[in-house]
């Protein structure tokens, strides 16, 4: 399995490509699929800690209702097969409306949306209470590519490159150049003071336009063969700028703009405090993802906070075959799914559980290239 994976390398352009490939071969693969938690010898904050069981964050939390045994079965096995360590945090299935922020009364949020809001705020509060430096937060239906550690390593390098640039206008398109950025923080995703949120699983983000107050720099990762060709990409509620402006197999890291859905995001400790204040205490004006969008984009008289994102997303909802009403305990999904799928994820861990458990390397590629690179 390890050998097989090293042939599906991720190539990056730019000066760091050789280093990166070397790095992948030398260090990455042994960690990437270890099904036991490797006690990593890396320093705290070392960029290579992205390969540890919590992807270089202090924790990976999963928000899920205790009754979703189906989610936990799938997620626990997926995590075990890709070398991740998850901590489940119970979702919320009831609350007392008298104790909500006062402006809640002006919204028309239903119980599902309120419980969801509360569950996400509970995680931010958990981080604040326990002084957790950084955590990745997943919703219970999430899926990822079996190459998630390599992908997160590229993302972390791109994020650190982005953060090492001045927050500037006009916009700048930076070719991805791993490890060549002087002064870039040693912390895997940038020093925690430098970011609030990495919004890496969503169902729509836009590139910030040049004329907005949101920083509009981008880091452009080309020739990433884990990105599906354009005909397979589902942009959800986001704009299609990626495929209008860039070649196939491009992934772009930028400031968040217009983000929607909270499938997967990381918070720094300062970010969690900021969230608890802005989204938990100060106001409850909309569903949690719309509030997170306001937090990142700085609308409604709020400041622009430091949120990075990536298109296409690295985490995505897995939809098992069967009655679509099982897809969410928040929204109301209708219909029947004949064939399980995960949008935008080529080697879906959930769709390859059988292969992974049996040690069969004949992985399902859900979005095969017409013109492979
Ligand atoms: C992974 O690395 C991060 C950052 O260095 C650290 O906080 C975390 O404890 C590590 N996780 C594991 C499971 O070793
Ligand atoms: C991606 O590749 C497919 C198949 O070769 C092609 O039809 C499509 O136009 C390409 N998209 C872009 C954005 O180049
Ligand atoms: C799907 O589940 C919902 C809610 O339990 C139920 O009302 C509906 O009849 C089911 N649909 C099918 C096709 O089984």
Short mmCIF file of C-alpha atoms and ligand atoms in Angstrom, two decimals:
data_model
loop_
_atom_site.label_atom_id
_atom_site.label_comp_id
_atom_site.label_asym_id
_atom_site.label_seq_id
_atom_site.Cartn_x
_atom_site.Cartn_y
_atom_site.Cartn_z
CA UNK A 1 0.00 0.00 0.00
CA UNK A 2 2.78 2.44 0.89
CA UNK A 3 4.68 1.73 -2.29
CA UNK A 4 1.57 2.20 -4.36
CA UNK A 5 0.90 5.57 -2.80
CA UNK A 6 4.34 6.91 -3.51
CA UNK A 7 3.69 6.51 -7.21
CA UNK A 8 0.67 8.78 -6.95
CA UNK A 9 2.83 11.69 -6.01
CA UNK A 10 1.68 15.18 -5.80
CA UNK A 11 3.89 17.37 -7.92
CA UNK A 12 4.21 20.99 -7.15
CA UNK A 13 5.63 23.61 -9.39
CA UNK A 14 8.23 26.10 -8.34
CA UNK A 15 11.58 26.02 -6.71
CA UNK A 16 10.50 23.70 -3.95
CA UNK A 17 9.29 20.91 -6.18
CA UNK A 18 12.39 18.80 -5.94
CA UNK A 19 12.59 19.27 -2.23
CA UNK A 20 8.97 18.38 -1.89
CA UNK A 21 9.18 15.21 -3.92
CA UNK A 22 12.26 14.24 -1.95
CA UNK A 23 10.37 14.99 1.22
CA UNK A 24 7.38 12.93 0.19
CA UNK A 25 9.54 9.95 -0.63
CA UNK A 26 11.77 10.20 2.38
CA UNK A 27 9.40 11.08 5.14
CA UNK A 28 5.82 11.16 4.17
CA UNK A 29 4.74 7.77 3.09
CA UNK A 30 5.74 5.92 6.24
CA UNK A 31 3.47 8.16 8.27
CA UNK A 32 0.80 8.61 5.71
CA UNK A 33 -0.84 5.27 6.09
CA UNK A 34 0.29 4.00 9.42
CA UNK A 35 -2.80 2.66 11.03
CA UNK A 36 -1.37 3.09 14.49
CA UNK A 37 -0.80 6.49 16.05
CA UNK A 38 2.80 7.29 15.41
CA UNK A 39 4.42 8.95 18.37
CA UNK A 40 5.91 11.69 16.31
CA UNK A 41 9.41 12.82 17.14
CA UNK A 42 8.82 16.20 15.56
CA UNK A 43 9.12 19.44 17.51
CA UNK A 44 5.91 21.20 18.46
CA UNK A 45 5.23 23.60 15.64
CA UNK A 46 7.49 21.80 13.18
CA UNK A 47 5.88 21.88 9.71
CA UNK A 48 6.40 18.15 9.31
CA UNK A 49 4.01 17.61 12.23
CA UNK A 50 1.29 17.85 9.55
CA UNK A 51 2.05 14.15 9.09
CA UNK A 52 1.10 13.27 12.63
CA UNK A 53 -2.22 11.76 13.68
CA UNK A 54 -3.86 15.15 14.21
CA UNK A 55 -2.50 16.68 10.99
CA UNK A 56 -0.28 19.09 12.91
CA UNK A 57 -3.17 20.50 14.93
CA UNK A 58 -3.38 19.81 18.63
CA UNK A 59 -6.71 18.00 18.20
CA UNK A 60 -9.14 16.81 15.58
CA UNK A 61 -12.68 17.07 16.92
CA UNK A 62 -15.71 15.54 15.27
CA UNK A 63 -19.13 16.99 16.05
CA UNK A 64 -21.73 14.28 15.89
CA UNK A 65 -24.90 13.19 17.62
CA UNK A 66 -24.41 10.12 19.81
CA UNK A 67 -27.20 8.34 17.92
CA UNK A 68 -25.26 8.51 14.63
CA UNK A 69 -23.60 5.13 15.05
CA UNK A 70 -23.36 5.00 11.27
CA UNK A 71 -21.21 8.16 11.17
CA UNK A 72 -18.96 6.95 13.95
CA UNK A 73 -18.43 3.53 12.40
CA UNK A 74 -17.42 5.04 9.06
CA UNK A 75 -15.33 7.86 10.49
CA UNK A 76 -13.46 5.74 13.02
CA UNK A 77 -12.51 3.21 10.38
CA UNK A 78 -11.59 5.93 7.85
CA UNK A 79 -9.41 7.63 10.46
CA UNK A 80 -7.76 4.40 11.46
CA UNK A 81 -6.92 3.55 7.85
CA UNK A 82 -5.44 6.99 7.12
CA UNK A 83 -3.55 7.38 10.41
CA UNK A 84 -5.76 10.02 12.02
CA UNK A 85 -6.84 10.36 15.64
CA UNK A 86 -10.33 11.77 16.15
CA UNK A 87 -12.05 12.97 19.30
CA UNK A 88 -15.84 12.90 19.16
CA UNK A 89 -17.78 15.78 20.68
CA UNK A 90 -21.48 15.17 21.12
CA UNK A 91 -23.81 17.25 19.02
CA UNK A 92 -26.72 19.07 20.64
CA UNK A 93 -30.31 17.89 20.51
CA UNK A 94 -32.05 20.34 22.80
CA UNK A 95 -31.59 23.77 24.33
CA UNK A 96 -33.43 26.41 26.29
CA UNK A 97 -34.25 29.38 24.06
CA UNK A 98 -34.30 31.86 26.95
CA UNK A 99 -30.54 31.52 27.21
CA UNK A 100 -29.74 32.47 23.62
CA UNK A 101 -28.23 35.84 22.62
CA UNK A 102 -31.08 38.35 22.49
CA UNK A 103 -30.98 39.05 18.75
CA UNK A 104 -31.84 35.40 18.13
CA UNK A 105 -35.48 36.51 18.37
CA UNK A 106 -35.08 38.39 15.05
CA UNK A 107 -34.01 35.26 13.16
CA UNK A 108 -36.18 32.47 11.85
CA UNK A 109 -33.76 29.69 12.73
CA UNK A 110 -35.35 26.29 13.25
CA UNK A 111 -34.28 23.84 15.95
CA UNK A 112 -31.86 22.00 13.65
CA UNK A 113 -29.98 25.22 12.85
CA UNK A 114 -29.93 26.23 16.53
CA UNK A 115 -28.60 22.88 17.69
CA UNK A 116 -25.95 23.01 14.98
CA UNK A 117 -24.90 26.52 16.01
CA UNK A 118 -24.69 25.43 19.63
CA UNK A 119 -22.58 22.36 18.81
CA UNK A 120 -20.02 24.42 16.90
CA UNK A 121 -19.86 27.04 19.65
CA UNK A 122 -19.38 24.26 22.21
CA UNK A 123 -16.23 23.16 20.39
CA UNK A 124 -14.83 26.71 20.29
CA UNK A 125 -15.55 26.95 24.02
CA UNK A 126 -13.89 23.59 24.67
CA UNK A 127 -10.74 24.94 23.01
CA UNK A 128 -10.88 28.09 25.12
CA UNK A 129 -11.48 26.16 28.37
CA UNK A 130 -8.74 23.64 27.72
CA UNK A 131 -6.28 26.06 26.15
CA UNK A 132 -6.08 24.07 22.90
CA UNK A 133 -3.63 25.86 20.59
CA UNK A 134 -5.27 24.68 17.37
CA UNK A 135 -7.90 22.16 16.37
CA UNK A 136 -9.47 20.83 13.22
CA UNK A 137 -13.24 20.52 13.58
CA UNK A 138 -15.15 18.08 11.38
CA UNK A 139 -18.85 17.47 11.03
CA UNK A 140 -19.86 13.82 11.29
CA UNK A 141 -20.44 13.20 7.59
CA UNK A 142 -17.00 14.22 6.36
CA UNK A 143 -14.74 12.29 4.02
CA UNK A 144 -11.24 12.90 2.67
CA UNK A 145 -8.78 11.58 0.13
CA UNK A 146 -6.60 8.69 1.29
CA UNK A 147 -3.69 11.06 0.48
CA UNK A 148 -4.95 13.63 3.01
CA UNK A 149 -1.60 14.01 4.77
CA UNK A 150 0.24 14.88 1.57
CA UNK A 151 -2.59 17.26 0.64
CA UNK A 152 -2.54 18.92 4.04
CA UNK A 153 1.23 19.28 3.81
CA UNK A 154 0.87 21.16 0.51
CA UNK A 155 -1.96 23.22 1.98
CA UNK A 156 0.09 24.08 5.05
CA UNK A 157 3.03 25.18 2.92
CA UNK A 158 0.75 27.29 0.74
CA UNK A 159 -0.94 28.79 3.80
CA UNK A 160 2.40 29.73 5.33
CA UNK A 161 3.47 31.26 2.04
CA UNK A 162 0.22 33.25 1.93
CA UNK A 163 0.63 34.42 5.52
CA UNK A 164 4.20 35.52 4.96
CA UNK A 165 2.99 38.08 2.39
CA UNK A 166 1.82 41.51 3.49
CA UNK A 167 -1.97 41.72 3.53
CA UNK A 168 -2.00 43.70 0.38
CA UNK A 169 -4.05 45.11 -2.42
CA UNK A 170 -4.01 44.94 -5.42
CA UNK A 171 -4.26 41.23 -5.70
CA UNK A 172 -1.32 39.01 -6.23
CA UNK A 173 -1.15 35.53 -7.65
CA UNK A 174 1.76 33.69 -6.12
CA UNK A 175 3.10 30.53 -7.62
CA UNK A 176 3.32 27.92 -4.96
CA UNK A 177 6.89 27.86 -3.73
CA UNK A 178 7.20 25.63 -0.69
CA UNK A 179 9.79 26.29 1.92
CA UNK A 180 11.37 29.21 0.13
CA UNK A 181 9.66 31.95 2.07
CA UNK A 182 12.00 33.76 4.42
CA UNK A 183 10.43 34.66 7.72
CA UNK A 184 7.58 32.21 7.31
CA UNK A 185 6.48 30.86 10.64
CA UNK A 186 7.65 27.44 11.68
CA UNK A 187 4.19 26.49 12.94
CA UNK A 188 2.56 24.11 10.46
CA UNK A 189 -0.28 26.37 9.36
CA UNK A 190 1.32 29.68 10.29
CA UNK A 191 1.81 31.09 13.80
CA UNK A 192 -1.52 30.82 15.61
CA UNK A 193 -1.58 34.58 16.16
CA UNK A 194 -1.60 35.01 12.37
CA UNK A 195 -4.82 33.14 11.59
CA UNK A 196 -8.26 32.59 13.08
CA UNK A 197 -9.60 29.92 10.80
CA UNK A 198 -8.57 27.58 8.00
CA UNK A 199 -11.84 26.77 6.22
CA UNK A 200 -10.79 23.65 4.33
CA UNK A 201 -14.13 21.79 4.01
CA UNK A 202 -17.02 23.83 2.63
CA UNK A 203 -19.66 23.81 -0.07
CA UNK A 204 -18.67 27.08 -1.70
CA UNK A 205 -16.03 29.82 -1.47
CA UNK A 206 -15.18 32.65 -3.87
CA UNK A 207 -11.88 34.29 -4.62
CA UNK A 208 -11.98 37.72 -2.96
CA UNK A 209 -12.31 40.33 -5.72
CA UNK A 210 -9.63 42.94 -6.25
CA UNK A 211 -11.88 45.80 -5.25
CA UNK A 212 -12.94 44.36 -1.90
CA UNK A 213 -11.35 45.07 1.46
CA UNK A 214 -10.64 41.38 1.88
CA UNK A 215 -7.00 40.55 1.07
CA UNK A 216 -7.03 39.15 -2.46
CA UNK A 217 -3.68 37.36 -2.76
CA UNK A 218 -3.74 33.72 -3.84
CA UNK A 219 -1.27 30.89 -3.72
CA UNK A 220 -1.69 28.72 -6.79
CA UNK A 221 -0.78 25.04 -6.58
CA UNK A 222 -0.56 23.53 -10.06
CA UNK A 223 -0.33 19.94 -11.26
CA UNK A 224 -1.93 18.50 -8.15
CA UNK A 225 -3.32 15.22 -9.45
CA UNK A 226 -5.56 14.85 -6.40
CA UNK A 227 -7.71 17.65 -7.91
CA UNK A 228 -10.40 16.32 -10.29
CA UNK A 229 -10.56 17.70 -13.84
CA UNK A 230 -12.87 20.66 -14.27
CA UNK A 231 -15.83 18.66 -15.59
CA UNK A 232 -15.96 16.77 -12.27
CA UNK A 233 -15.67 19.68 -9.86
CA UNK A 234 -18.73 20.65 -7.90
CA UNK A 235 -18.49 24.27 -6.75
CA UNK A 236 -21.60 24.12 -4.61
CA UNK A 237 -22.65 27.67 -3.85
CA UNK A 238 -19.27 29.10 -4.90
CA UNK A 239 -18.25 30.81 -8.13
CA UNK A 240 -16.48 28.88 -10.88
CA UNK A 241 -13.45 31.18 -11.08
CA UNK A 242 -11.03 28.32 -10.49
CA UNK A 243 -11.74 26.59 -13.78
CA UNK A 244 -12.23 29.82 -15.68
CA UNK A 245 -8.81 31.11 -14.68
CA UNK A 246 -6.62 28.08 -14.20
CA UNK A 247 -5.69 24.81 -15.88
CA UNK A 248 -6.94 21.45 -14.70
CA UNK A 249 -5.45 20.07 -11.47
CA UNK A 250 -5.01 23.47 -9.85
CA UNK A 251 -5.81 24.11 -6.21
CA UNK A 252 -5.85 27.67 -4.89
CA UNK A 253 -5.34 28.94 -1.35
CA UNK A 254 -6.72 32.39 -0.57
CA UNK A 255 -8.58 34.40 2.03
CA UNK A 256 -12.11 33.09 2.52
CA UNK A 257 -15.01 34.94 0.85
CA UNK A 258 -18.64 33.90 0.67
CA UNK A 259 -17.96 30.64 2.50
CA UNK A 260 -20.85 28.29 3.18
CA UNK A 261 -21.14 24.94 5.10
CA UNK A 262 -18.97 24.07 8.10
CA UNK A 263 -17.85 20.58 7.04
CA UNK A 264 -14.23 21.08 8.12
CA UNK A 265 -12.35 24.03 9.54
CA UNK A 266 -9.48 24.65 11.88
CA UNK A 267 -9.49 27.25 14.62
CA UNK A 268 -6.46 28.67 16.39
CA UNK A 269 -6.85 29.44 20.09
CA UNK A 270 -7.13 33.19 19.33
CA UNK A 271 -9.61 32.24 16.60
CA UNK A 272 -11.65 30.14 19.04
CA UNK A 273 -11.79 33.04 21.50
CA UNK A 274 -12.80 35.35 18.68
CA UNK A 275 -15.50 32.87 17.60
CA UNK A 276 -16.83 32.42 21.11
CA UNK A 277 -17.16 36.18 21.40
CA UNK A 278 -18.45 37.03 17.93
CA UNK A 279 -20.57 33.99 17.14
CA UNK A 280 -21.46 32.70 20.58
CA UNK A 281 -21.92 35.62 22.93
CA UNK A 282 -22.24 38.87 21.00
CA UNK A 283 -24.89 37.79 18.55
CA UNK A 284 -26.87 34.96 17.02
CA UNK A 285 -28.09 36.45 13.77
CA UNK A 286 -28.09 33.48 11.40
CA UNK A 287 -27.07 29.87 10.84
CA UNK A 288 -23.52 29.11 11.98
CA UNK A 289 -22.03 28.99 8.46
CA UNK A 290 -23.56 32.34 7.51
CA UNK A 291 -22.23 33.80 10.75
CA UNK A 292 -18.80 32.32 9.99
CA UNK A 293 -19.01 33.96 6.57
CA UNK A 294 -19.75 37.31 8.23
CA UNK A 295 -16.83 36.68 10.59
CA UNK A 296 -14.43 35.99 7.70
CA UNK A 297 -15.71 38.51 5.15
CA UNK A 298 -16.33 41.28 7.66
CA UNK A 299 -19.87 42.24 6.82
CA UNK A 300 -22.60 43.63 9.05
CA UNK A 301 -20.22 46.07 10.74
CA UNK A 302 -17.88 43.29 11.78
CA UNK A 303 -14.13 43.31 11.19
CA UNK A 304 -12.56 41.05 8.57
CA UNK A 305 -11.02 38.17 10.45
CA UNK A 306 -8.10 36.04 9.31
CA UNK A 307 -9.67 33.11 7.50
CA UNK A 308 -7.90 31.12 4.81
CA UNK A 309 -9.57 28.66 2.50
CA UNK A 310 -8.83 26.32 -0.38
CA UNK A 311 -10.69 25.54 -3.61
CA UNK A 312 -11.50 22.77 -4.27
CA UNK A 313 -12.02 21.87 -0.62
CA UNK A 314 -9.97 19.11 1.02
CA UNK A 315 -12.84 17.67 3.07
CA UNK A 316 -16.30 16.95 1.73
CA UNK A 317 -19.57 15.34 2.83
CA UNK A 318 -19.88 11.65 2.15
CA UNK A 319 -23.30 10.57 0.91
CA UNK A 320 -23.95 6.88 1.47
CA UNK A 321 -26.43 4.99 -0.65
CA UNK A 322 -29.95 4.96 0.72
CA UNK A 323 -32.58 7.35 1.98
CA UNK A 324 -31.27 10.92 1.75
CA UNK A 325 -33.07 11.85 4.96
CA UNK A 326 -30.09 10.22 6.73
CA UNK A 327 -27.72 12.85 5.29
CA UNK A 328 -28.37 15.41 7.94
CA UNK A 329 -30.07 15.89 11.26
CA UNK A 330 -30.18 19.63 10.58
CA UNK A 331 -31.57 20.19 7.12
CA UNK A 332 -34.21 18.16 5.37
CA UNK A 333 -32.80 16.10 2.55
CA UNK A 334 -35.12 14.29 0.20
CA UNK A 335 -34.66 11.52 -2.31
CA UNK A 336 -32.76 8.30 -2.61
CA UNK A 337 -29.07 7.88 -3.41
CA UNK A 338 -28.39 4.86 -5.61
CA UNK A 339 -24.62 5.04 -5.49
CA UNK A 340 -22.59 6.47 -2.62
CA UNK A 341 -20.45 9.51 -3.47
CA UNK A 342 -18.22 12.24 -2.07
CA UNK A 343 -17.97 15.37 -4.19
CA UNK A 344 -14.53 16.55 -5.33
CA UNK A 345 -12.58 13.78 -3.56
CA UNK A 346 -10.85 11.42 -5.97
CA UNK A 347 -9.57 8.60 -3.74
CA UNK A 348 -12.34 8.86 -1.18
CA UNK A 349 -11.42 7.11 2.05
CA UNK A 350 -15.05 6.18 2.69
CA UNK A 351 -15.44 4.70 -0.78
CA UNK A 352 -12.19 2.76 -0.41
CA UNK A 353 -12.74 1.30 3.06
CA UNK A 354 -13.02 -2.20 1.65
CA UNK A 355 -9.76 -1.84 -0.28
CA UNK A 356 -7.97 -0.28 2.69
CA UNK A 357 -9.10 -2.93 5.16
CA UNK A 358 -8.22 -5.75 2.80
CA UNK A 359 -4.88 -4.22 1.79
CA UNK A 360 -5.98 -4.10 -1.82
CA UNK A 361 -4.35 -1.15 -3.60
CA UNK A 362 -6.78 -1.14 -6.49
CA UNK A 363 -8.34 2.10 -5.23
CA UNK A 364 -11.52 3.57 -6.62
CA UNK A 365 -10.85 6.92 -8.32
CA UNK A 366 -14.28 8.56 -8.25
CA UNK A 367 -13.33 11.24 -10.78
CA UNK A 368 -11.01 9.70 -13.34
CA UNK A 369 -9.03 12.05 -15.59
CA UNK A 370 -9.85 12.15 -19.27
CA UNK A 371 -6.35 13.49 -19.87
CA UNK A 372 -4.16 12.22 -17.04
CA UNK A 373 -1.13 14.28 -16.06
C1 LIG B 1 0.73 16.86 16.11
O1 LIG B 1 1.46 18.04 16.02
C2 LIG B 1 0.90 19.12 16.72
C3 LIG B 1 1.74 20.37 16.40
O2 LIG B 1 3.08 20.14 16.63
C4 LIG B 1 0.86 18.80 18.21
O3 LIG B 1 0.25 19.86 18.93
C5 LIG B 1 0.03 17.55 18.40
O4 LIG B 1 0.03 17.17 19.77
C6 LIG B 1 0.59 16.43 17.56
N1 LIG B 1 -0.34 15.31 17.63
C7 LIG B 1 0.04 14.06 17.85
C8 LIG B 1 -1.03 13.03 17.89
O5 LIG B 1 1.22 13.75 18.01
C1 LIG B 2 -9.85 19.61 -18.20
O1 LIG B 2 -9.68 18.44 -18.97
C2 LIG B 2 -10.84 18.04 -19.68
C3 LIG B 2 -10.54 16.70 -20.35
O2 LIG B 2 -9.31 16.70 -21.01
C4 LIG B 2 -11.23 19.13 -20.67
O3 LIG B 2 -12.43 18.76 -21.32
C5 LIG B 2 -11.46 20.44 -19.89
O4 LIG B 2 -11.72 21.49 -20.78
C6 LIG B 2 -10.23 20.79 -19.07
N1 LIG B 2 -10.54 21.95 -18.24
C7 LIG B 2 -9.74 23.00 -18.12
C8 LIG B 2 -10.17 24.06 -17.16
O5 LIG B 2 -8.72 23.14 -18.76
C1 LIG B 3 -36.97 8.29 3.87
O1 LIG B 3 -37.01 8.61 5.25
C2 LIG B 3 -38.04 9.49 5.60
C3 LIG B 3 -37.85 9.89 7.07
O2 LIG B 3 -37.67 8.75 7.87
C4 LIG B 3 -39.40 8.82 5.33
O3 LIG B 3 -40.45 9.72 5.64
C5 LIG B 3 -39.46 8.45 3.85
O4 LIG B 3 -40.64 7.73 3.59
C6 LIG B 3 -38.26 7.61 3.45
N1 LIG B 3 -38.26 7.43 2.01
C7 LIG B 3 -38.07 6.24 1.42
C8 LIG B 3 -38.08 6.24 -0.08
O5 LIG B 3 -37.89 5.23 2.05
#
